[in-house]
XYZ file of C-alpha atoms in Angstrom:
724
model
C 13.712 66.854 -99.531
C 11.915 68.784 -96.766
C 13.462 69.618 -93.386
C 11.226 67.023 -91.697
C 12.345 64.314 -94.102
C 15.997 65.176 -93.539
C 15.518 65.168 -89.772
C 13.832 61.792 -89.912
C 16.599 60.336 -92.103
C 19.288 61.541 -89.710
C 17.472 60.268 -86.609
C 16.952 56.815 -88.157
C 20.538 56.645 -89.426
C 18.970 55.588 -92.710
C 21.097 55.900 -95.924
C 18.245 54.777 -98.150
C 16.485 57.990 -99.266
C 13.428 56.143 -100.667
C 12.879 54.258 -97.429
C 13.052 57.474 -95.388
C 10.454 59.080 -97.692
C 8.185 56.092 -97.249
C 8.351 56.324 -93.456
C 7.733 60.075 -93.628
C 4.667 59.721 -95.851
C 3.129 56.975 -93.720
C 3.895 58.351 -90.238
C 4.394 62.119 -90.291
C 3.050 63.760 -93.483
C -0.041 65.896 -92.837
C 0.184 65.096 -89.068
C 0.441 67.455 -86.097
C 3.225 66.640 -83.632
C 3.466 68.386 -80.208
C 7.061 69.093 -79.220
C 8.353 69.980 -75.733
C 9.431 73.566 -75.166
C 13.041 73.409 -73.970
C 12.763 76.880 -72.533
C 9.770 75.959 -70.389
C 11.661 73.082 -68.758
C 14.402 75.419 -67.697
C 12.079 77.539 -65.569
C 12.270 76.872 -61.808
C 9.321 74.956 -60.283
C 6.796 77.065 -58.475
C 7.079 76.984 -54.663
C 4.165 75.242 -52.899
C 1.740 77.588 -51.287
C 2.509 78.240 -47.663
C -0.080 76.396 -45.509
C -2.337 78.426 -43.355
C -1.793 78.457 -39.630
C -4.859 76.237 -39.044
C -3.670 73.742 -41.664
C -0.265 73.519 -39.933
C -2.045 72.818 -36.640
C -4.076 70.077 -38.323
C -0.943 68.486 -39.814
C 0.673 68.473 -36.370
C -2.383 66.651 -34.932
C -2.339 64.021 -37.682
C 1.393 63.482 -37.106
C 0.753 62.993 -33.399
C -1.957 60.378 -34.012
C 0.165 58.366 -36.445
C 3.541 58.501 -34.720
C 2.873 58.413 -30.983
C 2.364 55.300 -28.863
C -0.922 56.700 -27.689
C -1.507 57.242 -23.987
C -3.809 59.666 -22.269
C -0.846 61.946 -21.488
C -0.054 62.105 -25.205
C -3.708 62.771 -26.002
C -3.689 65.719 -23.579
C -0.867 67.262 -25.647
C -2.972 66.665 -28.768
C -5.865 68.411 -27.077
C -3.714 71.508 -26.482
C -2.831 71.544 -30.172
C -6.490 71.096 -31.072
C -7.510 74.039 -28.881
C -5.056 76.258 -30.805
C -6.287 74.786 -34.095
C -9.942 75.521 -33.324
C -9.106 79.097 -32.260
C -7.490 79.639 -35.629
C -10.561 78.179 -37.379
C -13.045 80.390 -35.568
C -10.777 83.443 -35.610
C -13.167 85.416 -33.433
C -16.118 84.938 -35.807
C -18.734 83.998 -33.203
C -21.639 84.019 -35.664
C -20.211 81.149 -37.769
C -19.011 78.894 -34.969
C -21.583 76.150 -35.712
C -20.839 75.858 -39.416
C -17.080 75.960 -38.840
C -17.247 73.312 -36.120
C -19.137 70.967 -38.470
C -16.290 71.279 -40.975
C -13.496 71.104 -38.394
C -11.318 68.068 -37.716
C -12.335 66.869 -34.240
C -9.303 64.662 -33.716
C -7.802 65.974 -30.475
C -10.933 67.521 -28.995
C -12.295 66.526 -25.593
C -15.671 64.708 -25.854
C -18.343 63.842 -23.267
C -21.279 61.533 -24.064
C -24.486 63.206 -22.832
C -27.003 60.780 -24.327
C -26.886 57.469 -26.167
C -29.052 54.465 -27.030
C -26.348 52.491 -25.246
C -26.810 53.504 -21.614
C -23.365 52.246 -20.667
C -21.775 54.990 -22.809
C -23.521 57.920 -21.130
C -21.001 59.925 -19.114
C -17.990 58.520 -20.930
C -15.334 61.173 -21.383
C -12.111 61.266 -23.321
C -10.043 62.831 -26.066
C -10.875 61.975 -29.677
C -7.990 60.264 -31.436
C -9.843 59.176 -34.582
C -13.069 60.173 -36.297
C -14.822 58.002 -38.881
C -18.085 58.374 -40.748
C -20.060 56.702 -37.970
C -18.038 56.998 -34.774
C -15.417 58.675 -32.622
C -12.504 56.712 -31.169
C -11.586 58.262 -27.822
C -8.986 57.586 -25.158
C -10.178 57.909 -21.559
C -8.168 59.198 -18.561
C -7.200 55.608 -17.691
C -5.773 55.195 -21.249
C -8.637 52.891 -22.298
C -9.753 53.122 -25.917
C -13.493 53.441 -26.552
C -15.596 53.661 -29.702
C -18.427 56.212 -29.425
C -21.125 55.947 -32.139
C -22.385 59.118 -33.741
C -26.043 60.046 -33.475
C -28.129 58.091 -36.007
C -25.407 55.556 -36.725
C -25.591 51.805 -36.081
C -23.377 52.235 -33.071
C -20.342 50.792 -34.744
C -18.544 50.743 -38.073
C -19.299 47.722 -40.203
C -16.640 45.785 -42.075
C -17.459 43.056 -44.557
C -15.820 40.991 -47.245
C -16.874 40.017 -50.740
C -20.537 39.328 -51.265
C -21.400 40.078 -47.641
C -20.454 43.745 -47.838
C -22.180 44.094 -51.222
C -25.440 42.684 -49.925
C -25.409 44.952 -46.862
C -24.503 47.966 -48.953
C -27.293 47.178 -51.437
C -29.681 47.208 -48.488
C -28.747 50.838 -47.857
C -26.603 50.199 -44.801
C -23.163 51.862 -44.762
C -20.336 49.323 -44.630
C -16.633 49.331 -45.403
C -14.745 46.570 -47.152
C -12.119 44.575 -45.305
C -9.569 45.725 -47.847
C -10.140 49.299 -46.648
C -8.268 48.447 -43.442
C -5.908 45.811 -44.836
C -4.938 47.862 -47.907
C -4.743 44.507 -49.670
C -7.245 43.223 -52.219
C -9.025 39.895 -51.989
C -7.003 37.258 -53.823
C -7.050 33.666 -55.041
C -10.668 33.921 -56.055
C -11.749 35.192 -52.645
C -9.964 32.492 -50.631
C -7.787 35.112 -48.941
C -9.720 38.059 -47.570
C -9.502 38.451 -43.818
C -6.170 36.731 -43.082
C -4.365 39.948 -42.221
C -2.892 41.564 -39.068
C -5.234 44.543 -39.439
C -8.174 42.163 -38.949
C -6.808 39.703 -36.423
C -4.817 42.305 -34.527
C -8.054 44.239 -34.097
C -9.854 41.125 -32.862
C -7.177 39.670 -30.605
C -6.077 42.921 -28.966
C -6.951 43.223 -25.294
C -7.312 46.492 -23.387
C -3.754 46.264 -22.092
C -1.393 49.199 -22.591
C 1.031 47.084 -24.634
C -1.699 45.876 -26.999
C -3.006 49.415 -27.402
C 0.522 50.605 -28.183
C 0.976 47.864 -30.806
C -2.271 48.837 -32.520
C -1.347 52.524 -32.474
C 2.014 51.829 -34.090
C 0.275 50.129 -36.989
C -2.734 52.483 -37.038
C -5.062 49.492 -36.515
C -8.451 49.735 -34.812
C -10.018 47.298 -32.360
C -12.857 45.090 -33.565
C -15.550 44.503 -30.944
C -17.987 42.183 -32.720
C -17.460 39.315 -35.166
C -20.382 37.739 -37.022
C -19.471 34.767 -39.159
C -21.221 31.862 -40.858
C -18.976 29.162 -42.304
C -19.049 27.637 -45.761
C -21.590 24.784 -45.942
C -19.075 21.924 -45.893
C -21.388 19.392 -44.229
C -24.205 20.071 -46.660
C -21.821 19.822 -49.607
C -20.277 16.447 -48.712
C -23.719 15.043 -47.872
C -24.608 15.235 -51.567
C -24.233 11.830 -53.251
C -22.424 13.223 -56.307
C -19.960 15.521 -54.521
C -16.454 15.522 -55.965
C -13.250 15.940 -54.005
C -12.500 19.384 -55.555
C -16.020 20.569 -54.652
C -15.557 19.391 -51.077
C -12.152 21.076 -50.806
C -13.555 24.375 -52.069
C -16.110 24.408 -49.251
C -13.473 24.254 -46.494
C -13.644 27.615 -44.754
C -10.269 28.959 -43.629
C -10.749 32.635 -42.883
C -14.135 32.122 -41.242
C -12.862 29.493 -38.804
C -9.904 31.744 -37.978
C -12.216 34.673 -37.283
C -14.395 32.555 -35.000
C -11.482 31.146 -33.022
C -9.752 34.527 -32.688
C -12.906 36.254 -31.469
C -13.803 33.371 -29.159
C -10.307 33.405 -27.675
C -10.647 37.092 -26.847
C -14.238 36.830 -25.646
C -13.468 38.860 -22.543
C -13.696 41.870 -24.870
C -15.094 40.670 -28.190
C -18.599 39.406 -28.915
C -18.729 36.468 -31.360
C -21.920 35.436 -33.115
C -21.731 32.102 -34.960
C -25.405 31.185 -34.519
C -28.072 33.365 -36.202
C -30.470 32.631 -33.346
C -28.236 34.795 -31.130
C -28.604 37.934 -33.239
C -31.729 39.070 -31.418
C -30.253 38.627 -27.949
C -27.172 40.582 -29.024
C -29.212 43.525 -30.306
C -31.247 43.614 -27.099
C -28.199 43.378 -24.848
C -26.161 45.922 -26.818
C -28.456 48.744 -25.770
C -27.346 48.377 -22.164
C -23.873 46.966 -22.729
C -23.225 43.322 -23.583
C -22.990 41.245 -20.417
C -19.871 39.120 -20.007
C -21.982 36.002 -19.423
C -23.399 36.377 -22.930
C -19.933 36.696 -24.446
C -18.918 33.573 -22.525
C -21.865 31.649 -23.947
C -21.255 32.843 -27.496
C -17.548 31.955 -27.258
C -18.436 28.424 -26.189
C -20.807 28.151 -29.147
C -18.078 29.327 -31.503
C -15.518 26.857 -30.176
C -18.073 24.029 -30.379
C -19.027 25.096 -33.893
C -15.437 25.081 -35.163
C -14.751 21.756 -33.443
C -17.786 20.197 -35.120
C -16.789 21.758 -38.445
C -13.241 20.397 -38.193
C -14.582 17.001 -37.195
C -16.754 16.907 -40.317
C -13.745 17.776 -42.478
C -11.445 15.202 -40.875
C -14.196 12.586 -41.099
C -14.615 13.234 -44.823
C -10.899 13.016 -45.558
C -10.540 9.983 -43.317
C -12.968 8.276 -45.663
C -11.012 9.482 -48.700
C -7.443 8.866 -47.537
C -7.336 6.531 -44.501
C -10.124 4.009 -44.909
C -9.837 0.251 -45.178
C -11.376 0.434 -48.650
C -8.678 2.824 -49.974
C -5.198 1.987 -51.192
C -3.398 4.100 -48.598
C -1.005 2.688 -46.026
C -2.603 4.581 -43.115
C -5.878 3.033 -41.944
C -7.991 4.973 -39.458
C -11.439 3.850 -40.545
C -13.508 0.763 -41.298
C -16.620 1.180 -43.415
C -19.387 -1.028 -42.013
C -22.245 -2.528 -43.977
C -24.719 -1.116 -41.477
C -25.109 -0.416 -37.780
C -26.848 -2.554 -35.184
C -29.619 -3.224 -37.736
C -29.633 -3.320 -41.560
C -31.665 -0.118 -41.865
C -29.112 1.868 -39.812
C -26.892 3.270 -42.544
C -24.293 4.642 -42.935
C -22.031 3.072 -40.309
C -18.323 3.171 -39.667
C -15.632 2.633 -37.049
C -12.682 5.010 -36.818
C -9.941 6.506 -34.676
C -8.986 10.170 -34.731
C -5.322 9.779 -33.852
C -2.691 7.345 -35.033
C -3.553 4.163 -36.875
C -6.479 1.831 -36.306
C -5.177 -0.741 -33.790
C -6.993 -3.622 -35.480
C -6.411 -5.188 -38.878
C -8.939 -7.230 -40.813
C -7.347 -10.483 -41.923
C -10.501 -11.933 -43.445
C -14.210 -11.286 -43.607
C -15.935 -7.963 -43.060
C -16.580 -6.828 -39.466
C -20.002 -5.529 -38.580
C -21.042 -2.970 -35.987
C -21.993 -5.585 -33.378
C -18.901 -7.658 -34.254
C -16.734 -4.734 -33.234
C -18.726 -4.084 -30.058
C -18.263 -7.722 -29.067
C -14.691 -7.965 -30.285
C -13.378 -4.853 -28.552
C -15.191 -5.512 -25.266
C -14.090 -9.140 -25.218
C -10.487 -8.198 -26.031
C -10.425 -5.910 -23.003
C -11.648 -8.798 -20.862
C -9.114 -11.408 -22.011
C -6.204 -8.964 -21.979
C -6.963 -7.988 -18.385
C -7.621 -11.583 -17.331
C -4.352 -12.845 -18.818
C -2.388 -10.029 -17.178
C -4.033 -10.635 -13.793
C -3.420 -14.402 -13.686
C -0.466 -14.836 -16.065
C -2.422 -17.476 -17.989
C -3.818 -17.551 -21.526
C -7.406 -16.317 -21.512
C -10.423 -16.690 -23.798
C -13.921 -15.221 -23.955
C -17.049 -16.078 -25.887
C -19.159 -12.940 -26.414
C -22.716 -12.364 -27.579
C -24.415 -8.963 -27.706
C -21.739 -7.148 -25.722
C -21.682 -9.561 -22.784
C -19.667 -12.741 -22.217
C -21.437 -16.070 -22.548
C -18.265 -17.522 -21.078
C -14.739 -16.582 -20.075
C -11.854 -18.693 -18.829
C -8.117 -19.104 -18.394
C -6.012 -22.039 -19.564
C -6.420 -24.447 -16.642
C -5.908 -28.066 -17.854
C -8.992 -30.203 -18.568
C -9.615 -33.599 -17.034
C -11.162 -36.398 -19.102
C -14.724 -35.641 -17.966
C -14.385 -31.933 -18.804
C -13.004 -32.769 -22.247
C -16.138 -34.755 -22.956
C -18.462 -32.101 -21.501
C -16.810 -29.413 -23.649
C -16.839 -31.688 -26.737
C -13.074 -31.764 -27.269
C -12.398 -35.336 -26.129
C -11.586 -36.336 -29.724
C -8.709 -33.837 -29.947
C -5.335 -35.189 -28.922
C -3.532 -31.842 -29.020
C -4.794 -29.224 -26.517
C -2.689 -26.112 -25.848
C -3.342 -23.827 -22.831
C -5.075 -21.319 -25.145
C -7.213 -24.074 -26.684
C -8.125 -25.213 -23.168
C -9.149 -21.664 -22.231
C -11.491 -21.409 -25.229
C -12.920 -24.891 -24.682
C -13.851 -23.822 -21.126
C -15.215 -20.447 -22.236
C -17.320 -21.973 -25.028
C -18.464 -24.782 -22.750
C -19.778 -22.457 -20.030
C -23.038 -21.873 -21.898
C -23.010 -23.537 -25.296
C -26.534 -22.343 -26.069
C -25.584 -18.679 -25.607
C -22.218 -19.131 -27.350
C -23.860 -20.216 -30.610
C -22.658 -17.655 -33.182
C -20.266 -16.029 -30.719
C -17.437 -13.580 -31.233
C -14.240 -14.981 -29.720
C -11.419 -13.132 -27.982
C -8.053 -14.776 -27.323
C -5.246 -13.214 -25.287
C -2.350 -14.944 -27.059
C -1.354 -15.947 -30.582
C -3.924 -18.309 -32.049
C -2.288 -21.695 -32.510
C -3.231 -24.798 -34.483
C -5.059 -26.510 -31.606
C -7.247 -23.470 -30.866
C -7.977 -22.887 -34.561
C -9.222 -26.485 -34.898
C -11.767 -25.982 -32.099
C -12.956 -22.643 -33.552
C -13.227 -24.080 -37.036
C -15.870 -26.635 -36.080
C -18.026 -24.285 -33.988
C -20.678 -21.851 -35.226
C -18.973 -18.512 -34.679
C -19.067 -15.023 -36.222
C -15.471 -14.033 -35.690
C -12.338 -13.885 -33.575
C -9.987 -11.199 -32.299
C -6.428 -11.939 -31.180
C -2.989 -10.293 -31.107
C -1.502 -12.757 -33.630
C -2.155 -15.951 -35.606
C 0.213 -18.758 -36.441
C 0.503 -19.642 -40.115
C -1.329 -22.930 -39.482
C -4.158 -21.124 -37.716
C -4.456 -18.613 -40.550
C -4.709 -21.363 -43.156
C -7.508 -23.053 -41.197
C -9.595 -20.010 -40.228
C -9.318 -18.081 -43.495
C -11.220 -20.934 -45.157
C -14.054 -20.845 -42.595
C -17.415 -19.617 -43.944
C -16.023 -19.760 -47.470
C -13.393 -17.142 -46.600
C -15.898 -14.762 -44.993
C -15.133 -15.604 -41.373
C -14.213 -12.364 -39.580
C -10.647 -12.406 -38.282
C -9.302 -9.350 -36.484
C -5.735 -8.830 -35.358
C -5.289 -6.255 -32.585
C -2.131 -4.501 -31.507
C -1.541 -5.793 -27.954
C 0.395 -2.621 -27.104
C -2.564 -0.372 -27.912
C -3.927 1.515 -24.914
C -7.210 3.391 -25.309
C -7.656 6.935 -24.074
C -8.339 7.486 -20.398
C -11.552 9.268 -21.391
C -14.299 7.480 -23.302
C -17.320 9.099 -24.936
C -20.580 7.927 -26.429
C -23.567 9.627 -27.985
C -27.097 8.802 -26.859
C -30.054 10.525 -28.516
C -27.884 13.385 -29.669
C -26.305 13.908 -26.237
C -22.607 13.136 -25.783
C -21.679 11.384 -22.547
C -18.130 11.277 -21.268
C -16.457 9.393 -18.446
C -13.117 8.048 -17.369
C -12.565 4.569 -18.733
C -12.979 1.822 -16.129
C -9.289 1.025 -15.850
C -9.465 -0.321 -12.279
C -7.158 -3.332 -11.934
C -8.376 -6.529 -10.292
C -5.641 -8.177 -8.205
C -5.478 -10.402 -5.127
C -5.548 -7.214 -3.040
C -9.011 -6.491 -4.436
C -10.359 -9.332 -2.269
C -8.346 -8.553 0.881
C -11.218 -7.051 2.917
C -12.946 -10.208 4.139
C -15.924 -9.276 6.348
C -17.277 -12.773 7.105
C -16.348 -15.156 9.914
C -14.648 -17.482 7.470
C -11.487 -15.774 6.192
C -9.479 -18.322 4.229
C -9.099 -17.692 0.491
C -7.222 -20.492 -1.260
C -5.105 -19.948 -4.367
C -7.819 -21.525 -6.527
C -10.468 -19.374 -4.839
C -8.505 -16.235 -5.737
C -8.214 -17.419 -9.354
C -11.938 -18.094 -9.574
C -12.886 -14.808 -7.870
C -10.598 -12.963 -10.291
C -12.222 -14.678 -13.289
C -15.744 -13.956 -12.021
C -14.941 -10.323 -11.120
C -13.237 -9.411 -14.391
C -16.056 -11.137 -16.282
C -18.785 -9.039 -14.592
C -16.674 -5.925 -15.160
C -17.286 -6.440 -18.910
C -20.913 -7.632 -18.601
C -24.017 -5.507 -19.092
C -25.327 -4.531 -15.645
C -26.823 -5.617 -13.437
C -24.655 -8.730 -13.457
C -23.656 -11.648 -11.254
C -21.133 -14.296 -12.261
C -20.258 -17.765 -10.943
C -16.835 -19.306 -11.634
C -15.004 -22.549 -10.856
C -11.760 -24.116 -12.085
C -10.695 -20.874 -13.792
C -13.867 -20.504 -15.842
C -17.187 -18.681 -15.696
C -19.933 -21.282 -15.381
C -22.939 -19.005 -15.090
C -23.618 -15.325 -15.863
C -26.744 -13.347 -15.093
C -26.489 -10.268 -17.305
C -28.533 -7.139 -17.910
C -31.271 -7.759 -15.346
C -32.905 -4.841 -13.552
C -33.225 -6.876 -10.355
C -30.150 -8.139 -8.519
C -31.863 -11.326 -7.317
C -32.875 -12.168 -10.882
C -29.198 -11.878 -11.905
C -28.212 -14.205 -9.078
C -30.960 -16.703 -9.968
C -30.169 -16.608 -13.697
C -26.450 -17.113 -13.086
C -27.197 -19.853 -10.561
C -29.562 -21.677 -12.929
C -26.928 -21.587 -15.676
C -24.278 -22.851 -13.264
C -26.586 -25.687 -12.158
C -27.221 -26.684 -15.779
C -23.491 -26.501 -16.507
C -22.845 -28.940 -13.652
C -25.667 -31.271 -14.714
C -23.970 -31.576 -18.111
C -21.226 -33.403 -16.174
C -23.713 -36.058 -14.993
C -22.732 -39.587 -16.142
C -26.126 -40.129 -17.809
C -25.676 -36.950 -19.900
C -22.221 -38.056 -20.981
C -23.660 -41.429 -22.023
C -26.674 -40.184 -24.060
C -27.230 -42.537 -27.051
C -26.855 -40.079 -29.950
C -27.542 -40.953 -33.539
C -24.476 -40.485 -35.709
C -26.159 -37.814 -37.849
C -26.704 -35.396 -34.947
C -24.523 -32.269 -35.167
C -22.662 -30.536 -32.364
C -25.054 -27.558 -32.121
C -28.051 -29.942 -32.098
C -26.477 -31.934 -29.268
C -25.963 -28.770 -27.212
C -29.619 -27.828 -27.646
C -30.873 -31.328 -26.858
C -28.698 -31.565 -23.714
C -30.064 -28.238 -22.507
C -33.637 -29.519 -22.904
C -32.651 -32.714 -21.103
C -30.957 -31.214 -18.002
C -33.570 -28.452 -17.575
C -36.472 -30.906 -17.940
C -37.945 -28.821 -20.764
C -37.882 -31.846 -23.106
C -40.724 -33.467 -21.192
C -42.802 -30.306 -21.282
C -42.584 -30.215 -25.066
C -45.390 -31.636 -27.195
C -46.108 -32.430 -30.819
C -43.384 -31.786 -33.364
C -41.039 -30.212 -30.798
C -41.071 -33.386 -28.693
C -40.785 -35.598 -31.738
C -37.846 -33.648 -33.103
C -35.981 -33.939 -29.790
C -36.616 -37.689 -29.485
C -35.453 -38.247 -33.071
C -31.872 -37.438 -32.097
C -31.419 -40.565 -29.980
C -31.017 -44.238 -30.766
C -33.114 -44.767 -27.649
C -35.130 -41.986 -25.963
C -33.577 -41.349 -22.522
C -35.600 -41.212 -19.320
C -35.561 -37.926 -17.414
C -33.164 -37.322 -14.558
C -34.904 -38.099 -11.289
C -35.107 -35.583 -8.469
C -32.783 -37.763 -6.422
C -30.229 -37.931 -9.242
C -30.221 -34.127 -9.518
C -29.862 -33.590 -5.747
C -27.115 -36.175 -5.408
C -25.145 -34.635 -8.270
C -25.598 -31.095 -6.840
C -23.874 -32.143 -3.607
C -20.731 -32.853 -5.592
C -20.948 -29.364 -7.109
C -20.824 -27.823 -3.621
C -17.551 -29.605 -2.983
C -15.878 -27.749 -5.869
C -16.004 -24.403 -4.017
C -17.770 -22.113 -6.505
C -16.875 -18.392 -6.503
C -19.499 -15.695 -7.063
C -19.077 -12.003 -7.874
C -21.685 -9.256 -8.105
C -20.994 -5.968 -9.917
C -22.627 -4.114 -6.988
C -23.764 -4.855 -3.443
C -26.367 -7.471 -2.602
C -29.334 -5.442 -1.334
C -30.939 -8.393 0.481
C -29.750 -11.734 1.885
C -31.885 -13.647 -0.652
C -28.948 -13.384 -3.082
C -26.689 -15.243 -0.646
C -29.336 -17.918 -0.042
C -29.695 -18.481 -3.806
C -25.929 -18.523 -4.407
C -25.469 -21.124 -1.681
C -27.861 -23.508 -3.471
C -25.492 -23.517 -6.454
C -22.464 -24.535 -4.405
C -21.057 -21.029 -3.830
C -18.290 -20.988 -1.200
C -16.780 -17.550 -1.962
C -18.544 -14.225 -2.597
C -17.078 -10.905 -3.758
C -19.378 -7.879 -3.751
C -19.180 -4.282 -2.670
C -20.927 -3.172 0.500
C -23.053 -0.107 1.159
C -26.565 -1.486 1.532
C -28.626 -0.813 4.665
C -28.970 -4.613 4.726
C -25.218 -5.336 4.746
C -25.385 -6.813 8.232
C -28.145 -9.251 7.240
C -26.347 -10.197 4.025
C -23.102 -10.983 5.882
C -25.100 -12.845 8.549
C -26.516 -15.116 5.812
C -22.970 -15.723 4.487
C -21.832 -16.701 7.987
C -24.778 -19.094 8.252
C -23.417 -21.109 5.298
C -19.718 -20.678 6.093
C -19.228 -18.542 2.974
C -16.110 -16.382 2.711
C -17.441 -12.876 1.931
C -14.998 -10.338 0.428
C -16.107 -6.707 0.416
C -14.967 -5.251 -2.905
C -13.563 -1.701 -2.746
C -15.335 -0.657 -5.948
C -18.521 -1.027 -7.960
C -18.283 -2.474 -11.473
C -21.356 -1.329 -13.408
C -20.939 -1.669 -17.172
C -23.237 -0.171 -19.815
């Protein structure tokens, strides 16, 4: 057995001679093995070469830069070291000064800018504390840090991440990677790149001494310009086949953080989030970027991130908090379409908390919600002001009628078509009055009720043509009735009565966002305290009727004028450009409302087959006289509703009945001042005894003079009530 075989056997502790031979033949035989020289290891290690004097000076400078909280006083000490260092480099060899200076470390030397493409840098002086490939970092006598670009450089050092730096580098432009300053590689597939103190410390640092000291301690450099375009989240989620994981992947984290950090520190840092600003930056950089430009770019960045975040929250609201999802939190209603069928998509949502309305049946539309939410505001305010149940009948974002629960007499029950109902609650009475104000306009209305919907109110709603109802609660009996209406498709909304909207409301018109304080002015008896007419007395009923009329016009499309009596609106002129046309329209409706109380109207000989809506239409034609202007099939259709065709109301019958109207003491409110006395003259013809309107017209004196002529009590409102 050879020496190698014996050695192997002893090292393996192997008793089996054959096995040791086998290992030897397969692993070691005919092989060359390099063994350590034990004698060599025992020799002492060679001493490092003693650094030259100039190298020691350079090491001292580098130590000073890394360890000192840099101030100008410290830099002056560095400069003294540098002067000694450069003397050692040159060593009296005057002929090679230029070549040696090009190779020398300039950290610590005193620099003065004699010429530059950036005029604002000319004359800058300081001590170099850091030299890079493209620039010098200097500290000035006031301890301010400045970056001075080298001749032929871009004027600053570029930093980029991922594909951005590669593309710029491929274009032949020098650029460093973000990881060069973070000393940390990109991770998680590129999702973490710039989230590092070296980046955000450099962006957020101000020119204060404490910030400069913090950066020096960490050897971080200030960043003066941030250019960032975010991941295309909006474009991604707009695709019809986008998946949730795809959408999530396009949520930019680092980019948004860069934009917000740079925008926050815009007093020093320029932030470019819009490519159209690149040109203006390049032009302004030559002479020093003006602060006004940085202000503008910061605003753009903040707006951009806000819009980006809004798009993200909107997407996830649809995924996680929509009525058509299975989640408990509901912040969004998908709508079939907007104001018109071709206006898709459409939705209603809140950005904080939970949606204050619940859908109990049906599917609300865009206009349903406009009507429902506006009408709820009206009835809630009306009920609070008068401590009575309130109801409103809305069409196209204006009330056709509004009322509080003042009891009905027998005539009113018949006029409002509820004389067959034995049970009438205060809330049912309020809706009967509101619906009866203008039955033609209330056809297909959206109803708002201030209190829990009870059985009596549900019975009235169930037999009227209506699109929906909004209320704070529904009794079980009311639910059972209304959830069967329209084959279960009747829209029923339940609103949280404790919900208070934001003080600020916004809307978008043609791409422009408008913002204003919500009209939260409260209407109370004090609102009518400034009586400017000769007649001063305001009865309790007058105050109720003025309150009803005023709150109604507050929620009516302007211009608007409203007439009210017995706790109910009886005529509304809405959305007219001319004030007198509002007053005439409201007055005409009030006159027609009163004519419906005429004994001959109440005794019309209807055929049994005529429906409620048909009766309302036929009565309107009768009291306005339009029935006798009709010809052909229109006239024939109207006459077919009666057992015996009625004769028209005579002029004397109309005048005689109108005198009784004047005795009721009608209240009138205008959402702004009456510009001419013609409004007062017209209101008087419809029995108006009380007027509430703001003043401020050059014709105020004439307007009040007209009110005094008729003995009208004229209250000068302290506020205007335009509504759009």
